[in-house]
Amino acid sequence: MSNQKIYILLTDTGTLFTRLIKLYTKKPYNHASISLDPELKEVYSFGRKTAKNPFIGGFVKENIRGEFFSDSRCTVISCSVTDAQQNKLKAFINKIESEKDDYGYNLLGLFAIMFNKQLSRNNAFFCSQFVATVLQRCEIVHFTKPPSLVIPHEFMEMEDFHVVFQGNLKEYFLNIDSRTIEINTYISAHEQEPFGQSMAIS
């Protein structure tokens, strides 16, 4: 096992569409995304392609710092993975991204969940179905039910995943940015130190 980690971001965007979903799930989060970095610089999911229209969706590389997510409550969870698992995950996401015009949003499958029905469509996912498919295809998690029946809060129940953060997404980025500034300041302050002096950042 390497020190590589992957991250799942669970959010509540508070839109009318997501509030309707929560009427069914009775859970705090209604959207799931996946990332390979703790700063969430690159976050992938299936969702709306434009902020104002929830019915036009597909594969998206999300701007988590943008206006749409600006006031979102969130939970960030992480899991350690092997190099092989991470490479397989990267390749799988890159393949879908390169063929994104061939993929759509599985809106019918999302509504089918409310009746505990599986509705899978070729080249179409909703957010949690996509994340679950990635985890299963890359042999990180083996679900006991089809990915098309997995809803966002269930990722928090997976034993190998641990909560990194809970709160407002703005607060998460404030913590990340503050940590980055501290590290950069430390490095800058020690750049002129005599050769041979060691530096450790804990």
PDB file of N, CA, C and O in Angstrom, residues 97-155:
ATOM      1  N   GLU A  97     -13.249  11.398 -19.878  1.00  0.00           N
ATOM      2  CA  GLU A  97     -13.100  12.819 -20.212  1.00  0.00           C
ATOM      3  C   GLU A  97     -12.817  13.004 -21.704  1.00  0.00           C
ATOM      4  O   GLU A  97     -13.344  13.928 -22.333  1.00  0.00           O
ATOM      5  N   SER A  98     -12.005  12.132 -22.273  1.00  0.00           N
ATOM      6  CA  SER A  98     -11.680  12.244 -23.696  1.00  0.00           C
ATOM      7  C   SER A  98     -12.873  11.916 -24.587  1.00  0.00           C
ATOM      8  O   SER A  98     -12.921  12.327 -25.752  1.00  0.00           O
ATOM      9  N   GLU A  99     -13.848  11.196 -24.026  1.00  0.00           N
ATOM     10  CA  GLU A  99     -15.045  10.819 -24.789  1.00  0.00           C
ATOM     11  C   GLU A  99     -16.303  11.460 -24.206  1.00  0.00           C
ATOM     12  O   GLU A  99     -17.418  10.976 -24.408  1.00  0.00           O
ATOM     13  N   LYS A 100     -16.131  12.579 -23.488  1.00  0.00           N
ATOM     14  CA  LYS A 100     -17.239  13.166 -22.732  1.00  0.00           C
ATOM     15  C   LYS A 100     -18.443  13.533 -23.583  1.00  0.00           C
ATOM     16  O   LYS A 100     -19.581  13.517 -23.100  1.00  0.00           O
ATOM     17  N   ASP A 101     -18.220  13.843 -24.848  1.00  0.00           N
ATOM     18  CA  ASP A 101     -19.351  14.201 -25.713  1.00  0.00           C
ATOM     19  C   ASP A 101     -20.250  13.001 -25.994  1.00  0.00           C
ATOM     20  O   ASP A 101     -21.383  13.170 -26.457  1.00  0.00           O
ATOM     21  N   ASP A 102     -19.745  11.805 -25.720  1.00  0.00           N
ATOM     22  CA  ASP A 102     -20.531  10.581 -25.936  1.00  0.00           C
ATOM     23  C   ASP A 102     -21.316  10.174 -24.690  1.00  0.00           C
ATOM     24  O   ASP A 102     -22.066   9.197 -24.722  1.00  0.00           O
ATOM     25  N   TYR A 103     -21.137  10.920 -23.589  1.00  0.00           N
ATOM     26  CA  TYR A 103     -21.782  10.569 -22.323  1.00  0.00           C
ATOM     27  C   TYR A 103     -22.882  11.564 -21.968  1.00  0.00           C
ATOM     28  O   TYR A 103     -22.784  12.762 -22.264  1.00  0.00           O
ATOM     29  N   GLY A 104     -23.925  11.047 -21.329  1.00  0.00           N
ATOM     30  CA  GLY A 104     -25.021  11.893 -20.882  1.00  0.00           C
ATOM     31  C   GLY A 104     -25.311  11.690 -19.402  1.00  0.00           C
ATOM     32  O   GLY A 104     -24.645  10.899 -18.726  1.00  0.00           O
ATOM     33  N   TYR A 105     -26.311  12.404 -18.930  1.00  0.00           N
ATOM     34  CA  TYR A 105     -26.707  12.321 -17.527  1.00  0.00           C
ATOM     35  C   TYR A 105     -27.860  11.335 -17.381  1.00  0.00           C
ATOM     36  O   TYR A 105     -28.862  11.419 -18.101  1.00  0.00           O
ATOM     37  N   ASN A 106     -27.737  10.420 -16.425  1.00  0.00           N
ATOM     38  CA  ASN A 106     -28.745   9.375 -16.235  1.00  0.00           C
ATOM     39  C   ASN A 106     -29.874   9.878 -15.321  1.00  0.00           C
ATOM     40  O   ASN A 106     -30.032   9.409 -14.189  1.00  0.00           O
ATOM     41  N   LEU A 107     -30.648  10.817 -15.828  1.00  0.00           N
ATOM     42  CA  LEU A 107     -31.729  11.398 -15.028  1.00  0.00           C
ATOM     43  C   LEU A 107     -32.798  10.366 -14.704  1.00  0.00           C
ATOM     44  O   LEU A 107     -33.314  10.317 -13.583  1.00  0.00           O
ATOM     45  N   LEU A 108     -33.126   9.510 -15.669  1.00  0.00           N
ATOM     46  CA  LEU A 108     -34.132   8.477 -15.424  1.00  0.00           C
ATOM     47  C   LEU A 108     -33.660   7.497 -14.350  1.00  0.00           C
ATOM     48  O   LEU A 108     -34.446   7.059 -13.507  1.00  0.00           O
ATOM     49  N   GLY A 109     -32.381   7.172 -14.375  1.00  0.00           N
ATOM     50  CA  GLY A 109     -31.832   6.276 -13.361  1.00  0.00           C
ATOM     51  C   GLY A 109     -31.883   6.878 -11.975  1.00  0.00           C
ATOM     52  O   GLY A 109     -32.101   6.173 -10.988  1.00  0.00           O
ATOM     53  N   LEU A 110     -31.707   8.207 -11.909  1.00  0.00           N
ATOM     54  CA  LEU A 110     -31.773   8.895 -10.625  1.00  0.00           C
ATOM     55  C   LEU A 110     -33.176   8.793 -10.026  1.00  0.00           C
ATOM     56  O   LEU A 110     -33.343   8.520  -8.840  1.00  0.00           O
ATOM     57  N   PHE A 111     -34.193   8.994 -10.853  1.00  0.00           N
ATOM     58  CA  PHE A 111     -35.561   8.894 -10.358  1.00  0.00           C
ATOM     59  C   PHE A 111     -35.959   7.446 -10.073  1.00  0.00           C
ATOM     60  O   PHE A 111     -36.793   7.183  -9.200  1.00  0.00           O
ATOM     61  N   ALA A 112     -35.347   6.490 -10.798  1.00  0.00           N
ATOM     62  CA  ALA A 112     -35.659   5.075 -10.572  1.00  0.00           C
ATOM     63  C   ALA A 112     -35.249   4.636  -9.175  1.00  0.00           C
ATOM     64  O   ALA A 112     -35.880   3.747  -8.586  1.00  0.00           O
ATOM     65  N   ILE A 113     -34.201   5.265  -8.616  1.00  0.00           N
ATOM     66  CA  ILE A 113     -33.751   4.923  -7.262  1.00  0.00           C
ATOM     67  C   ILE A 113     -34.876   5.094  -6.257  1.00  0.00           C
ATOM     68  O   ILE A 113     -34.979   4.340  -5.282  1.00  0.00           O
ATOM     69  N   MET A 114     -35.718   6.081  -6.465  1.00  0.00           N
ATOM     70  CA  MET A 114     -36.810   6.347  -5.520  1.00  0.00           C
ATOM     71  C   MET A 114     -37.759   5.169  -5.406  1.00  0.00           C
ATOM     72  O   MET A 114     -38.496   5.049  -4.431  1.00  0.00           O
ATOM     73  N   PHE A 115     -37.739   4.304  -6.418  1.00  0.00           N
ATOM     74  CA  PHE A 115     -38.578   3.101  -6.391  1.00  0.00           C
ATOM     75  C   PHE A 115     -37.718   1.853  -6.195  1.00  0.00           C
ATOM     76  O   PHE A 115     -38.184   0.737  -6.433  1.00  0.00           O
ATOM     77  N   ASN A 116     -36.443   2.095  -5.781  1.00  0.00           N
ATOM     78  CA  ASN A 116     -35.490   1.011  -5.572  1.00  0.00           C
ATOM     79  C   ASN A 116     -35.342   0.143  -6.816  1.00  0.00           C
ATOM     80  O   ASN A 116     -35.216  -1.077  -6.749  1.00  0.00           O
ATOM     81  N   LYS A 117     -35.352   0.792  -7.964  1.00  0.00           N
ATOM     82  CA  LYS A 117     -35.202   0.118  -9.237  1.00  0.00           C
ATOM     83  C   LYS A 117     -33.867   0.485  -9.864  1.00  0.00           C
ATOM     84  O   LYS A 117     -33.418   1.621  -9.764  1.00  0.00           O
ATOM     85  N   GLN A 118     -33.246  -0.500 -10.503  1.00  0.00           N
ATOM     86  CA  GLN A 118     -31.988  -0.250 -11.197  1.00  0.00           C
ATOM     87  C   GLN A 118     -32.284   0.137 -12.637  1.00  0.00           C
ATOM     88  O   GLN A 118     -32.967  -0.579 -13.362  1.00  0.00           O
ATOM     89  N   LEU A 119     -31.768   1.287 -13.061  1.00  0.00           N
ATOM     90  CA  LEU A 119     -31.924   1.703 -14.448  1.00  0.00           C
ATOM     91  C   LEU A 119     -30.578   2.214 -14.941  1.00  0.00           C
ATOM     92  O   LEU A 119     -30.213   3.357 -14.721  1.00  0.00           O
ATOM     93  N   SER A 120     -29.839   1.307 -15.557  1.00  0.00           N
ATOM     94  CA  SER A 120     -28.544   1.666 -16.121  1.00  0.00           C
ATOM     95  C   SER A 120     -28.696   1.955 -17.600  1.00  0.00           C
ATOM     96  O   SER A 120     -29.466   1.290 -18.301  1.00  0.00           O
ATOM     97  N   ARG A 121     -27.980   2.951 -18.067  1.00  0.00           N
ATOM     98  CA  ARG A 121     -27.998   3.310 -19.473  1.00  0.00           C
ATOM     99  C   ARG A 121     -26.570   3.348 -19.983  1.00  0.00           C
ATOM    100  O   ARG A 121     -25.657   3.738 -19.262  1.00  0.00           O
ATOM    101  N   ASN A 122     -26.385   2.934 -21.218  1.00  0.00           N
ATOM    102  CA  ASN A 122     -25.056   2.988 -21.813  1.00  0.00           C
ATOM    103  C   ASN A 122     -24.567   4.431 -21.878  1.00  0.00           C
ATOM    104  O   ASN A 122     -25.290   5.324 -22.324  1.00  0.00           O
ATOM    105  N   ASN A 123     -23.347   4.653 -21.404  1.00  0.00           N
ATOM    106  CA  ASN A 123     -22.713   5.969 -21.468  1.00  0.00           C
ATOM    107  C   ASN A 123     -23.521   7.060 -20.780  1.00  0.00           C
ATOM    108  O   ASN A 123     -23.598   8.198 -21.264  1.00  0.00           O
ATOM    109  N   ALA A 124     -24.137   6.728 -19.662  1.00  0.00           N
ATOM    110  CA  ALA A 124     -24.872   7.736 -18.887  1.00  0.00           C
ATOM    111  C   ALA A 124     -24.776   7.391 -17.404  1.00  0.00           C
ATOM    112  O   ALA A 124     -24.927   6.232 -17.010  1.00  0.00           O
ATOM    113  N   PHE A 125     -24.507   8.407 -16.606  1.00  0.00           N
ATOM    114  CA  PHE A 125     -24.400   8.242 -15.163  1.00  0.00           C
ATOM    115  C   PHE A 125     -25.061   9.423 -14.469  1.00  0.00           C
ATOM    116  O   PHE A 125     -25.193  10.497 -15.043  1.00  0.00           O
ATOM    117  N   PHE A 126     -25.466   9.227 -13.209  1.00  0.00           N
ATOM    118  CA  PHE A 126     -25.680  10.355 -12.309  1.00  0.00           C
ATOM    119  C   PHE A 126     -24.508  10.351 -11.338  1.00  0.00           C
ATOM    120  O   PHE A 126     -23.673   9.437 -11.356  1.00  0.00           O
ATOM    121  N   CYS A 127     -24.410  11.375 -10.488  1.00  0.00           N
ATOM    122  CA  CYS A 127     -23.157  11.616  -9.754  1.00  0.00           C
ATOM    123  C   CYS A 127     -22.670  10.426  -8.930  1.00  0.00           C
ATOM    124  O   CYS A 127     -21.522   9.983  -9.074  1.00  0.00           O
ATOM    125  N   SER A 128     -23.502   9.906  -8.051  1.00  0.00           N
ATOM    126  CA  SER A 128     -23.052   8.826  -7.166  1.00  0.00           C
ATOM    127  C   SER A 128     -22.867   7.513  -7.933  1.00  0.00           C
ATOM    128  O   SER A 128     -22.018   6.690  -7.559  1.00  0.00           O
ATOM    129  N   GLN A 129     -23.625   7.325  -8.986  1.00  0.00           N
ATOM    130  CA  GLN A 129     -23.436   6.148  -9.838  1.00  0.00           C
ATOM    131  C   GLN A 129     -22.056   6.195 -10.493  1.00  0.00           C
ATOM    132  O   GLN A 129     -21.351   5.184 -10.557  1.00  0.00           O
ATOM    133  N   PHE A 130     -21.660   7.379 -10.950  1.00  0.00           N
ATOM    134  CA  PHE A 130     -20.336   7.544 -11.559  1.00  0.00           C
ATOM    135  C   PHE A 130     -19.231   7.262 -10.545  1.00  0.00           C
ATOM    136  O   PHE A 130     -18.299   6.496 -10.830  1.00  0.00           O
ATOM    137  N   VAL A 131     -19.307   7.861  -9.361  1.00  0.00           N
ATOM    138  CA  VAL A 131     -18.267   7.670  -8.345  1.00  0.00           C
ATOM    139  C   VAL A 131     -18.200   6.200  -7.936  1.00  0.00           C
ATOM    140  O   VAL A 131     -17.108   5.628  -7.812  1.00  0.00           O
ATOM    141  N   ALA A 132     -19.347   5.577  -7.739  1.00  0.00           N
ATOM    142  CA  ALA A 132     -19.367   4.154  -7.363  1.00  0.00           C
ATOM    143  C   ALA A 132     -18.783   3.284  -8.472  1.00  0.00           C
ATOM    144  O   ALA A 132     -18.058   2.315  -8.195  1.00  0.00           O
ATOM    145  N   THR A 133     -19.072   3.621  -9.721  1.00  0.00           N
ATOM    146  CA  THR A 133     -18.535   2.862 -10.857  1.00  0.00           C
ATOM    147  C   THR A 133     -17.018   2.981 -10.915  1.00  0.00           C
ATOM    148  O   THR A 133     -16.309   1.991 -11.134  1.00  0.00           O
ATOM    149  N   VAL A 134     -16.505   4.196 -10.707  1.00  0.00           N
ATOM    150  CA  VAL A 134     -15.055   4.406 -10.691  1.00  0.00           C
ATOM    151  C   VAL A 134     -14.406   3.549  -9.595  1.00  0.00           C
ATOM    152  O   VAL A 134     -13.419   2.850  -9.842  1.00  0.00           O
ATOM    153  N   LEU A 135     -14.956   3.596  -8.390  1.00  0.00           N
ATOM    154  CA  LEU A 135     -14.389   2.848  -7.270  1.00  0.00           C
ATOM    155  C   LEU A 135     -14.415   1.348  -7.520  1.00  0.00           C
ATOM    156  O   LEU A 135     -13.471   0.626  -7.177  1.00  0.00           O
ATOM    157  N   GLN A 136     -15.488   0.869  -8.133  1.00  0.00           N
ATOM    158  CA  GLN A 136     -15.621  -0.566  -8.372  1.00  0.00           C
ATOM    159  C   GLN A 136     -14.743  -1.026  -9.536  1.00  0.00           C
ATOM    160  O   GLN A 136     -14.062  -2.060  -9.439  1.00  0.00           O
ATOM    161  N   ARG A 137     -14.734  -0.258 -10.622  1.00  0.00           N
ATOM    162  CA  ARG A 137     -13.919  -0.628 -11.785  1.00  0.00           C
ATOM    163  C   ARG A 137     -12.433  -0.649 -11.441  1.00  0.00           C
ATOM    164  O   ARG A 137     -11.667  -1.435 -12.009  1.00  0.00           O
ATOM    165  N   CYS A 138     -12.037   0.225 -10.529  1.00  0.00           N
ATOM    166  CA  CYS A 138     -10.619   0.325 -10.156  1.00  0.00           C
ATOM    167  C   CYS A 138     -10.281  -0.554  -8.955  1.00  0.00           C
ATOM    168  O   CYS A 138      -9.190  -0.440  -8.377  1.00  0.00           O
ATOM    169  N   GLU A 139     -11.233  -1.397  -8.534  1.00  0.00           N
ATOM    170  CA  GLU A 139     -11.046  -2.385  -7.474  1.00  0.00           C
ATOM    171  C   GLU A 139     -10.641  -1.753  -6.149  1.00  0.00           C
ATOM    172  O   GLU A 139      -9.831  -2.284  -5.394  1.00  0.00           O
ATOM    173  N   ILE A 140     -11.243  -0.594  -5.873  1.00  0.00           N
ATOM    174  CA  ILE A 140     -11.020   0.090  -4.598  1.00  0.00           C
ATOM    175  C   ILE A 140     -12.122  -0.276  -3.610  1.00  0.00           C
ATOM    176  O   ILE A 140     -11.867  -0.467  -2.422  1.00  0.00           O
ATOM    177  N   VAL A 141     -13.342  -0.385  -4.112  1.00  0.00           N
ATOM    178  CA  VAL A 141     -14.502  -0.778  -3.304  1.00  0.00           C
ATOM    179  C   VAL A 141     -15.310  -1.792  -4.094  1.00  0.00           C
ATOM    180  O   VAL A 141     -15.463  -1.659  -5.311  1.00  0.00           O
ATOM    181  N   HIS A 142     -15.801  -2.799  -3.402  1.00  0.00           N
ATOM    182  CA  HIS A 142     -16.692  -3.778  -4.033  1.00  0.00           C
ATOM    183  C   HIS A 142     -18.074  -3.633  -3.391  1.00  0.00           C
ATOM    184  O   HIS A 142     -18.269  -3.981  -2.228  1.00  0.00           O
ATOM    185  N   PHE A 143     -18.992  -3.092  -4.143  1.00  0.00           N
ATOM    186  CA  PHE A 143     -20.332  -2.843  -3.622  1.00  0.00           C
ATOM    187  C   PHE A 143     -21.170  -4.114  -3.667  1.00  0.00           C
ATOM    188  O   PHE A 143     -20.974  -4.980  -4.521  1.00  0.00           O
ATOM    189  N   THR A 144     -22.108  -4.190  -2.736  1.00  0.00           N
ATOM    190  CA  THR A 144     -22.991  -5.353  -2.684  1.00  0.00           C
ATOM    191  C   THR A 144     -24.248  -5.130  -3.513  1.00  0.00           C
ATOM    192  O   THR A 144     -25.133  -5.987  -3.534  1.00  0.00           O
ATOM    193  N   LYS A 145     -24.327  -3.985  -4.183  1.00  0.00           N
ATOM    194  CA  LYS A 145     -25.459  -3.692  -5.065  1.00  0.00           C
ATOM    195  C   LYS A 145     -24.941  -2.930  -6.271  1.00  0.00           C
ATOM    196  O   LYS A 145     -23.797  -2.425  -6.257  1.00  0.00           O
ATOM    197  N   PRO A 146     -25.716  -2.814  -7.329  1.00  0.00           N
ATOM    198  CA  PRO A 146     -25.240  -2.116  -8.527  1.00  0.00           C
ATOM    199  C   PRO A 146     -24.928  -0.648  -8.233  1.00  0.00           C
ATOM    200  O   PRO A 146     -25.597  -0.024  -7.403  1.00  0.00           O
ATOM    201  N   PRO A 147     -23.917  -0.078  -8.900  1.00  0.00           N
ATOM    202  CA  PRO A 147     -23.594   1.341  -8.715  1.00  0.00           C
ATOM    203  C   PRO A 147     -24.777   2.272  -8.981  1.00  0.00           C
ATOM    204  O   PRO A 147     -24.847   3.359  -8.398  1.00  0.00           O
ATOM    205  N   SER A 148     -25.705   1.839  -9.800  1.00  0.00           N
ATOM    206  CA  SER A 148     -26.868   2.671 -10.125  1.00  0.00           C
ATOM    207  C   SER A 148     -27.860   2.758  -8.973  1.00  0.00           C
ATOM    208  O   SER A 148     -28.857   3.481  -9.058  1.00  0.00           O
ATOM    209  N   LEU A 149     -27.608   2.028  -7.879  1.00  0.00           N
ATOM    210  CA  LEU A 149     -28.464   2.122  -6.691  1.00  0.00           C
ATOM    211  C   LEU A 149     -27.739   2.780  -5.507  1.00  0.00           C
ATOM    212  O   LEU A 149     -28.284   2.858  -4.409  1.00  0.00           O
ATOM    213  N   VAL A 150     -26.514   3.236  -5.736  1.00  0.00           N
ATOM    214  CA  VAL A 150     -25.731   3.882  -4.677  1.00  0.00           C
ATOM    215  C   VAL A 150     -26.073   5.366  -4.621  1.00  0.00           C
ATOM    216  O   VAL A 150     -26.078   6.053  -5.640  1.00  0.00           O
ATOM    217  N   ILE A 151     -26.385   5.861  -3.429  1.00  0.00           N
ATOM    218  CA  ILE A 151     -26.664   7.291  -3.254  1.00  0.00           C
ATOM    219  C   ILE A 151     -25.551   7.923  -2.415  1.00  0.00           C
ATOM    220  O   ILE A 151     -24.833   7.223  -1.693  1.00  0.00           O
ATOM    221  N   PRO A 152     -25.363   9.252  -2.498  1.00  0.00           N
ATOM    222  CA  PRO A 152     -24.157   9.897  -1.951  1.00  0.00           C
ATOM    223  C   PRO A 152     -23.793   9.555  -0.516  1.00  0.00           C
ATOM    224  O   PRO A 152     -22.614   9.296  -0.221  1.00  0.00           O
ATOM    225  N   HIS A 153     -24.755   9.544   0.410  1.00  0.00           N
ATOM    226  CA  HIS A 153     -24.385   9.368   1.821  1.00  0.00           C
ATOM    227  C   HIS A 153     -23.772   7.997   2.103  1.00  0.00           C
ATOM    228  O   HIS A 153     -23.078   7.812   3.110  1.00  0.00           O
ATOM    229  N   GLU A 154     -23.999   7.020   1.217  1.00  0.00           N
ATOM    230  CA  GLU A 154     -23.470   5.675   1.443  1.00  0.00           C
ATOM    231  C   GLU A 154     -21.945   5.623   1.367  1.00  0.00           C
ATOM    232  O   GLU A 154     -21.325   4.712   1.931  1.00  0.00           O
ATOM    233  N   PHE A 155     -21.334   6.587   0.706  1.00  0.00           N
ATOM    234  CA  PHE A 155     -19.868   6.618   0.664  1.00  0.00           C
ATOM    235  C   PHE A 155     -19.285   6.856   2.059  1.00  0.00           C
ATOM    236  O   PHE A 155     -18.175   6.411   2.356  1.00  0.00           O
TER     237      PHE A 155
END
